[in-house]
Coordinates of C-alpha atoms in Angstrom, one line a residue:
M9 CA 24.1 -1.4 15.3
L10 CA 20.6 -2.7 13.9
G11 CA 20.2 -3.6 10.5
V12 CA 17.2 -1.4 9.0
G13 CA 15.2 -2.8 6.0
I14 CA 13.0 0.1 4.3
I15 CA 9.8 -2.3 2.5
G16 CA 8.2 0.8 0.3
C17 CA 10.5 3.4 -1.4
G18 CA 7.6 6.2 -2.1
Q19 CA 8.3 10.1 -1.1
I20 CA 7.5 9.1 3.1
A21 CA 10.6 7.4 2.9
E22 CA 12.6 10.0 2.5
L23 CA 12.2 10.9 5.7
H24 CA 12.4 7.9 7.3
S25 CA 15.6 7.5 5.7
A26 CA 17.1 10.5 6.6
A27 CA 15.9 9.8 10.2
L28 CA 18.1 6.8 10.5
I29 CA 21.3 8.0 8.4
G30 CA 24.3 8.8 10.3
R31 CA 23.6 6.7 13.2
T32 CA 25.6 4.7 15.7
D33 CA 23.1 2.6 16.6
A34 CA 21.2 1.5 13.7
R35 CA 21.7 1.6 10.1
I36 CA 19.8 0.9 6.7
V37 CA 21.4 -2.2 5.2
A38 CA 18.7 -3.0 2.4
V39 CA 14.8 -1.7 0.3
A40 CA 12.3 -2.9 -1.3
D41 CA 9.6 -1.7 -3.4
K42 CA 7.6 -3.6 -6.6
D43 CA 8.6 -1.0 -8.6
P44 CA 12.6 -2.1 -9.7
D45 CA 13.6 1.9 -10.7
A46 CA 12.3 3.2 -7.1
A47 CA 14.3 0.3 -5.2
R48 CA 17.4 1.0 -7.3
D49 CA 16.9 4.9 -7.0
R50 CA 16.7 4.6 -3.3
A51 CA 19.6 2.1 -2.5
R52 CA 21.7 4.4 -4.8
G53 CA 20.9 7.5 -2.9
L54 CA 21.3 5.6 0.4
N55 CA 24.3 4.5 -1.3
L56 CA 23.7 0.7 -1.1
S57 CA 24.4 -1.6 -4.0
E58 CA 21.4 -1.7 -6.8
T59 CA 22.1 -5.0 -7.2
R60 CA 22.8 -6.7 -3.5
D61 CA 20.8 -4.5 -1.3
A62 CA 17.6 -3.4 -3.5
Y63 CA 14.6 -6.0 -3.9
V64 CA 11.3 -6.6 -5.9
D65 CA 9.7 -8.9 -3.2
Y66 CA 9.7 -7.7 0.2
R67 CA 10.3 -11.6 1.2
D68 CA 14.0 -11.4 -0.3
L69 CA 14.8 -8.3 2.0
L70 CA 13.1 -10.4 5.1
A71 CA 15.1 -13.3 4.2
R72 CA 18.4 -11.3 5.0
D73 CA 20.1 -12.3 8.5
D74 CA 21.5 -8.8 9.0
V75 CA 17.9 -7.2 8.9
D76 CA 16.9 -6.6 12.5
L77 CA 14.1 -4.2 12.3
V78 CA 12.1 -3.4 9.3
E79 CA 10.4 -0.1 8.1
I80 CA 7.0 -0.6 6.5
L81 CA 6.0 2.2 4.2
V82 CA 3.1 0.6 1.6
P83 CA -0.2 1.5 0.7
H84 CA -2.2 0.7 3.3
H85 CA -4.3 -2.5 2.0
L86 CA -0.9 -4.2 1.8
H87 CA -0.3 -3.8 6.0
L88 CA -1.5 -7.1 7.2
E89 CA 0.6 -9.3 4.6
I90 CA 3.8 -8.0 5.2
A91 CA 3.6 -6.9 8.8
L92 CA 2.7 -10.3 9.5
A93 CA 5.8 -12.0 7.6
A94 CA 8.4 -9.4 9.4
L95 CA 7.0 -10.8 12.5
S96 CA 7.2 -14.3 11.4
A97 CA 10.4 -13.8 10.2
G98 CA 11.7 -12.5 14.0
K99 CA 11.9 -9.0 12.8
H100 CA 11.1 -5.9 14.9
V101 CA 8.5 -4.0 13.0
S102 CA 7.5 -0.3 12.5
L103 CA 4.3 0.0 10.8
Q104 CA 3.6 2.9 9.1
K105 CA -0.2 4.3 10.1
P106 CA -2.7 3.5 9.6
M107 CA -2.4 0.1 11.2
A108 CA -4.5 -1.8 8.8
I109 CA -7.6 -1.1 6.6
S110 CA -10.0 -2.8 9.0
L111 CA -10.5 -3.7 12.8
E112 CA -10.5 -7.3 12.0
E113 CA -6.7 -6.8 10.0
A114 CA -6.5 -4.6 13.4
E115 CA -7.2 -7.5 15.6
Q116 CA -4.6 -9.9 13.6
L117 CA -2.0 -7.7 14.3
V118 CA -2.6 -7.2 17.6
V119 CA -2.5 -11.3 18.4
A120 CA 0.3 -11.3 16.5
A121 CA 2.1 -8.9 17.9
A122 CA 1.2 -9.8 21.7
A123 CA 3.1 -13.4 20.6
A124 CA 6.2 -11.7 19.0
T125 CA 9.6 -11.5 20.8
T126 CA 10.1 -8.8 18.5
Q127 CA 9.1 -5.1 18.8
F128 CA 6.1 -3.7 17.0
H129 CA 4.8 -0.4 16.4
V130 CA 2.5 1.7 14.6
F131 CA 4.6 4.9 13.3
E132 CA 3.1 8.0 14.1
N133 CA 5.6 11.0 14.0
F134 CA 2.7 13.6 15.3
L135 CA 3.3 12.2 18.1
F136 CA 6.5 13.2 18.6
Y137 CA 6.2 16.9 16.5
P138 CA 8.1 19.2 18.6
P139 CA 5.1 21.6 19.8
I140 CA 3.0 18.5 20.2
Q141 CA 5.9 17.3 22.9
R142 CA 5.7 20.3 24.5
A143 CA 1.9 20.8 24.7
K144 CA 1.4 17.2 26.1
A145 CA 4.2 18.4 28.8
I146 CA 2.5 21.1 29.9
V147 CA -0.9 19.5 30.5
D148 CA 0.7 16.7 31.8
S149 CA 2.1 19.5 34.4
G150 CA -1.3 20.4 35.4
E151 CA -0.7 23.8 34.4
L152 CA -4.5 24.1 32.0
G153 CA -6.2 22.1 34.8
D154 CA -8.9 19.2 34.3
L155 CA -9.5 18.8 30.3
L156 CA -12.8 20.2 29.2
S157 CA -12.2 20.3 25.2
I158 CA -9.7 19.8 22.0
R159 CA -10.5 21.1 18.6
L160 CA -8.1 20.6 15.8
K161 CA -8.2 22.1 11.7
S162 CA -6.4 21.0 9.3
A163 CA -6.8 23.2 6.0
A164 CA -5.2 21.6 3.1
G165 CA -4.3 24.5 0.4
F166 CA -2.0 24.2 -2.4
S167 CA 1.9 25.0 -2.9
E168 CA 4.6 25.1 -5.3
S169 CA 7.3 23.6 -3.1
A170 CA 4.9 20.6 -1.5
W171 CA 5.5 17.1 -2.8
T172 CA 4.0 15.8 -6.0
A173 CA 3.0 12.7 -5.6
P174 CA 1.6 11.0 -8.7
S175 CA 1.7 7.4 -8.0
E176 CA 0.1 7.6 -4.7
F177 CA -4.0 8.2 -6.1
W178 CA -4.7 4.8 -4.2
R179 CA -5.5 7.0 -1.3
L180 CA -8.5 8.1 -3.1
D181 CA -9.7 4.6 -3.8
A182 CA -11.1 3.7 0.2
D183 CA -10.6 -0.5 -0.8
K184 CA -6.8 0.4 -0.3
C185 CA -6.6 3.3 1.7
G186 CA -9.4 2.3 4.3
G187 CA -10.8 5.3 4.2
G188 CA -10.9 8.9 2.4
P189 CA -7.6 10.7 2.2
M190 CA -8.6 13.8 4.1
L191 CA -10.8 12.5 7.2
F192 CA -9.4 9.0 7.4
D193 CA -5.5 9.2 6.6
D194 CA -4.5 12.2 6.8
G195 CA -7.0 12.3 9.9
H196 CA -5.1 9.4 11.9
H197 CA -2.6 12.6 12.7
K198 CA -5.2 14.2 14.5
F199 CA -7.1 11.2 15.7
S200 CA -4.2 10.0 17.2
I201 CA -3.6 13.2 18.8
A202 CA -6.7 13.7 20.6
W203 CA -6.7 9.9 21.4
H204 CA -3.1 10.6 23.0
F205 CA -4.2 13.9 25.2
L206 CA -7.5 12.6 26.5
G207 CA -7.7 8.6 25.1
L208 CA -10.7 7.2 23.4
P209 CA -14.1 8.8 23.4
T210 CA -17.5 7.3 23.7
R211 CA -19.8 8.7 21.4
V212 CA -18.1 10.2 17.4
N213 CA -20.5 12.1 15.3
C214 CA -19.5 13.2 11.8
F215 CA -20.4 14.7 8.7
I216 CA -18.9 14.8 5.4
Q217 CA -19.4 17.0 2.6
P218 CA -17.5 15.4 -0.4
T219 CA -15.4 17.7 -3.2
V220 CA -15.8 16.0 -6.6
L221 CA -12.6 16.2 -8.2
G222 CA -13.7 14.2 -11.2
P223 CA -15.8 11.3 -12.3
G224 CA -15.6 8.4 -9.4
I225 CA -13.1 10.8 -7.3
S226 CA -13.4 13.0 -4.4
L227 CA -11.8 14.3 -1.5
D228 CA -14.1 13.7 1.9
C229 CA -13.8 16.9 2.9
P230 CA -15.4 19.5 4.0
A231 CA -15.6 17.3 7.1
I232 CA -16.2 17.8 10.7
T233 CA -16.5 15.4 13.6
S234 CA -17.1 15.9 17.1
W235 CA -16.8 13.4 20.2
T236 CA -17.6 13.1 23.6
Y237 CA -15.8 11.6 26.6
E238 CA -16.9 9.9 29.4
S239 CA -15.1 12.2 31.8
G240 CA -17.4 14.9 29.8
A241 CA -14.8 16.2 27.9
V242 CA -15.4 17.2 24.4
G243 CA -13.5 17.2 21.4
S244 CA -13.6 18.2 17.3
F245 CA -11.9 17.8 13.8
E246 CA -12.8 20.0 11.0
V247 CA -10.8 19.0 7.8
T248 CA -10.8 21.6 4.7
W249 CA -9.5 22.0 1.1
S250 CA -8.7 25.6 -0.5
P251 CA -7.3 25.1 -3.7
E252 CA -6.4 28.8 -4.0
M253 CA -4.6 29.0 -0.6
Y254 CA -1.2 29.1 -0.6
V255 CA 0.6 27.1 2.1
E256 CA 4.6 27.1 2.9
T257 CA 5.6 23.7 3.2
E258 CA 8.6 21.4 2.0
Q259 CA 6.1 18.2 2.0
Y260 CA 2.4 18.3 1.9
A261 CA 0.3 21.4 1.2
Q262 CA -1.7 22.2 4.5
D263 CA -1.1 22.9 8.1
D264 CA -2.7 22.4 11.1
R265 CA -4.1 24.1 14.4
I266 CA -5.0 22.4 17.8
E267 CA -6.8 24.1 20.5
I268 CA -7.0 22.3 24.1
T269 CA -8.9 24.3 26.8
G270 CA -8.8 23.2 30.9
T271 CA -10.4 24.6 34.0
R272 CA -7.5 26.7 34.5
G273 CA -6.4 27.9 30.9
I274 CA -5.9 27.2 27.3
L275 CA -3.3 26.5 24.9
W276 CA -2.8 26.5 21.0
V277 CA -0.7 25.0 19.2
N278 CA 0.1 26.8 15.8
R279 CA 1.9 24.6 13.2
G280 CA 1.7 22.0 11.7
H281 CA 2.5 20.1 8.4
G282 CA 3.4 23.8 7.0
N283 CA 3.3 27.3 8.0
L284 CA 0.4 28.6 6.8
M285 CA 0.5 32.2 9.1
D286 CA 4.0 33.3 11.4
A287 CA 2.8 32.4 14.7
P288 CA 4.6 31.0 17.6
P289 CA 4.2 27.2 17.5
V290 CA 2.5 27.1 21.1
V291 CA 0.8 29.8 23.5
V292 CA -0.4 29.6 26.8
R293 CA -3.1 31.1 28.4
T294 CA -3.2 30.4 31.9
G295 CA -4.5 33.2 34.8
R296 CA -3.6 36.7 33.3
A297 CA -0.8 36.0 31.8
T298 CA 0.5 34.9 28.3
T299 CA 3.0 32.6 27.5
I300 CA 5.0 32.2 24.3
H301 CA 6.8 28.8 23.7
D302 CA 9.2 29.4 20.6
D303 CA 12.1 27.7 21.8
M304 CA 11.8 24.7 20.0
E305 CA 12.3 22.8 16.9
T306 CA 9.3 23.3 13.8
A307 CA 10.2 21.6 10.9
W308 CA 7.5 18.1 10.3
S309 CA 10.2 16.6 9.1
S310 CA 11.9 16.8 13.2
S311 CA 9.1 14.3 14.4
F312 CA 10.3 11.3 12.1
V313 CA 13.8 11.8 14.0
L314 CA 12.1 12.0 17.4
A315 CA 9.8 8.9 16.5
T316 CA 12.9 7.3 14.9
D317 CA 14.7 7.8 18.1
H318 CA 12.0 6.9 20.3
L319 CA 11.9 3.2 18.8
L320 CA 15.6 2.7 19.2
D321 CA 15.5 3.2 22.6
C322 CA 12.4 1.4 23.5
I323 CA 14.2 -1.4 21.3
E324 CA 17.6 -1.5 23.1
S325 CA 15.5 -1.5 27.0
G326 CA 13.1 -3.8 26.0
T327 CA 10.1 -1.6 26.7
Q328 CA 7.0 -0.9 24.6
A329 CA 7.3 1.8 22.2
L330 CA 4.2 3.9 21.2
L331 CA 2.0 3.6 19.5
S332 CA 1.9 -0.2 20.6
A333 CA -0.8 -2.5 18.3
E334 CA -3.8 -2.3 20.9
Q335 CA -2.8 1.7 21.3
A336 CA -3.0 1.9 17.5
S337 CA -6.1 0.1 17.3
D338 CA -7.8 1.9 19.6
V339 CA -6.8 5.2 16.9
L340 CA -7.9 3.4 14.4
A341 CA -11.4 2.5 16.0
F342 CA -11.7 6.3 16.4
A343 CA -11.2 6.9 12.5
F344 CA -13.6 4.3 11.7
A345 CA -16.3 5.4 13.8
A346 CA -16.0 9.1 12.2
G347 CA -16.3 7.2 8.6
D348 CA -19.3 5.1 10.3
S349 CA -20.9 7.7 11.7
A350 CA -21.0 9.8 8.0
R351 CA -22.3 6.9 6.4
L352 CA -25.3 6.3 8.9
G353 CA -25.7 9.9 9.7
Q354 CA -25.6 9.1 13.6
P355 CA -23.2 9.0 16.9
V356 CA -21.6 5.8 16.7
T357 CA -20.1 4.5 19.4
P358 CA -15.5 3.2 18.7
Q359 CA -15.1 -0.5 18.3
R360 CA -12.4 -1.7 20.6
V361 CA -10.5 -4.8 19.0
S362 CA -10.2 -7.8 21.1
S363 CA -7.8 -7.1 23.6
A364 CA -4.5 -9.6 23.0
K365 CA -4.6 -10.8 26.5
S366 CA -8.2 -12.1 25.9
Q367 CA -7.0 -14.8 23.2

């Protein structure tokens, strides 16, 4: 059984922890957070010792022999330091997305992961969200033919049942987040989905109209990003925030839509973070028939369980989990290209980091 240490005890740790509870192949043995109260609260909720298993300094957690795998769930600007330390300590590493706040940092992680004897992956739960898994299986079966386009829409609003995150204002600080909270941070999910289906595009164009929330504080939306692929396929991602639109949710007050068109048909994924409207999770139109796929879990939390299943299976089998360091660096290049395009006012070609194989 793998011993798991969780570094970072914010709200997202709830879903990561829940995905590990009750397993026969892994168990949480320690937690760490710079806020001692947060560390103790998380330890208590996991039936760990508040004095022996809760740490303020993540290095103390990494020093434990019974920690085999670490889940790194800290603000983005801390990813590089902690991930490198965990790899150096000989731990398997599951790093929350995005992997870094610059391509230079990403390259360091690519090189370190290639040199490590342990598993390194970037945790991107959306790739394991059941409706998206079903969509990928349909596309891979050839049912839609050759892909022509992918459209993604993220619509944020409000909800009384949503998480409140007063401690996460760092997401509004580009120096700590790496970009804006909507297009870059949450957008990582959408860019990774587009990458999952069609790979890294050849050209990206983005427009952002910032929403000012207060002095020096703004959201990077509404925004629209479009891109093209070498195959001739195209893609787009639109993100909006409607402060008076109610979204049914248990986590974030937003929902997501995906439309994928091929030479033989079209597919829609109608669920994401929340439940904005009553619609089947996956709908496919080919020929003269419409097929509804509603025989799957749609709670966003299920993607964390399935992503964790995948990681632990890969550790056991010695195979590389999705996203590898190099795959995650491509998604990061995609996201940075969007931000660069909006800043420069012109299309941008995503810049891959140097392959670890060439180091």
